[in-house]
Amino acid sequence: MADSNSETKSSNQMWGGRFASGPDAIMEEINASIGFDKKLYAQDIRGSIAHATMLSHQGIISAEDKDKIVHGLNTILSEIESGEFEYSRRLEDIHMNIEARLATLIGPAAGRLHTARSRNDQVALDFRLWVKEELQRTETALTGLIAAFLDRAEEHAETVMPGFTHLQTAQPVTFGHHCMAYVEMFGRDRSRVRHAIEHMDESPIGAAALAGTGFPIDRHMTASALGFAGPTRNSIDTVSDRDFALEFLSIAAIAATHMSRLAEEIVIWSTPQFGFIRLSDAFSTGSSIMPQKKNPDAAELVRAKTGRINGSLIALLTVMKGLPLAYSKDMQEDKEQVFDAAESLELAVAAMTGMVRDMTIRADRMKAAAGSGYSTATDLADWLVREAGLPFRDAHHVTGRAVALAEQKTCDLADLSLEDLQSIHPSITAKVFDVLTVEASVASRTSFGGTAPNEVRKQIAWWRARN
Ligand code: ARG
């Protein structure tokens, strides 16, 4: 018997080479989560204090035991925060590491803390608290990014640039208006964050393993002590649910997708060919071989982080998709995805905020580009409809001929003479030149949400009142 025992403990000859002591070590390695869930220490301690306080309030444990538990947990909190705490992988996870230390510190009273509780509701609570706090940090970070864009938009409400479709010059717009497009995007991200906070604002603690408990606990009391709107309503769902993590990841993936599009524009705009912006030294790097280069590395890395964040969302969706109710250990794989995505998202928002605040806008280059590519052709067509009474389709055709003539003469539409234009359509008058400049074009687009500087200023004011 002793022999066969030592047999299983020794390293397996076929595949155990890197393991010191056979299957036990492998089990420990695949099972332990302490390497990453130690990030939840503060939430775990907060949850345990609320739980112990409720147990004592309900007469389930004595007041003396509760005091010992709370004191011990606070001691552990400072041990962890000062770096003295020794984590043990043998104790698997943050919950058992803390509970074992509590037993060393206060003795048998520590064993009463886990009354009417399971690690299943405990981990659901800790993780939910962490994600909720991360969502609050995300909300603040997005508010900073929105503020950066509002400032740039205000500064450049009149700065004309080409607007693109298919990355081909389409119509003149203002840089302020383009900035406000990102304000809308990040504003939607932020409202998704706010909804998610509301959505997940229910306390899991007290669901126990999956069925609830026979002890006379007060789940409303723990919920309000932990800052939740109330307790969750179904104990099976409570320990099976990771929607809050999936919601965080999907919000992060959408926000990262927005940032990736911005990053792509920054990469394009900062090329010598476009030259719309100059990145600050703080957010670019040089090349080790080509002295003339200034590379938009920060923007490129934000673009790349999006791949990573999207990957986390898909990974967790895939972990969850086939799980029967209620808890399965698969769910332990939720945390690294969320922690990694959260770190990437925080970094990406901070880098974007810095880039937007620091970049130099080259208004001359933007304006020159806005005027090329016959960007005011639609204005000519609109003028023909408005002033000469042409149906839009005819006006479109006449304008196409004017563009062809300008192309032939290698000049802009505004450089064609009145005779040139009248040769194409006799009802064109000199007044047409009022709409052929890029400034006139943007000033004319006064429809709600349009690019006219005054309209852009209205949108800035609307957002300022809400940021
Ligand atoms: N470390 C585990 C996790 O992250 C805690 C819950 C363990 N529960 C269990 N029944 N083994 O999911």
Coordinates of C-alpha atoms and ligand atoms in Angstrom, one line a residue, residues 31 33 36-37 92-95 118-120 123 242 327-329 331-335, ligand 1:
N31 CA -6.3 23.9 -10.3
S33 CA -5.9 30.3 -9.4
F36 CA -4.2 35.7 -10.8
D37 CA -7.1 35.8 -8.4
E92 CA -5.5 27.1 -4.5
D93 CA -7.1 30.5 -4.5
I94 CA -7.4 33.8 -2.8
H95 CA -10.5 32.7 -0.7
S118 CA -19.7 28.7 -0.4
R119 CA -16.7 29.7 -2.6
N120 CA -19.2 29.7 -5.4
V123 CA -16.1 34.2 -6.0
R242 CA -20.8 35.6 -15.6
Y327 CA -21.1 26.3 -11.1
S328 CA -18.3 24.5 -13.0
K329 CA -14.6 25.0 -12.5
M331 CA -15.6 29.5 -14.8
Q332 CA -12.3 30.0 -13.0
E333 CA -11.0 30.9 -16.5
D334 CA -13.1 34.1 -16.5
K335 CA -10.7 36.2 -14.5
Ligands
ARG1 N1 -11.1 29.6 -7.6 C1 -12.5 29.3 -7.9 C2 -12.9 30.2 -9.1 O1 -12.3 31.1 -9.4 C3 -13.3 29.6 -6.7 C4 -14.6 28.8 -6.7 C5 -14.3 27.4 -6.4 N2 -15.5 26.7 -6.2 C6 -15.5 25.4 -6.2 N3 -16.6 24.8 -6.0 N4 -14.4 24.7 -6.4 O2 -13.9 29.9 -9.7

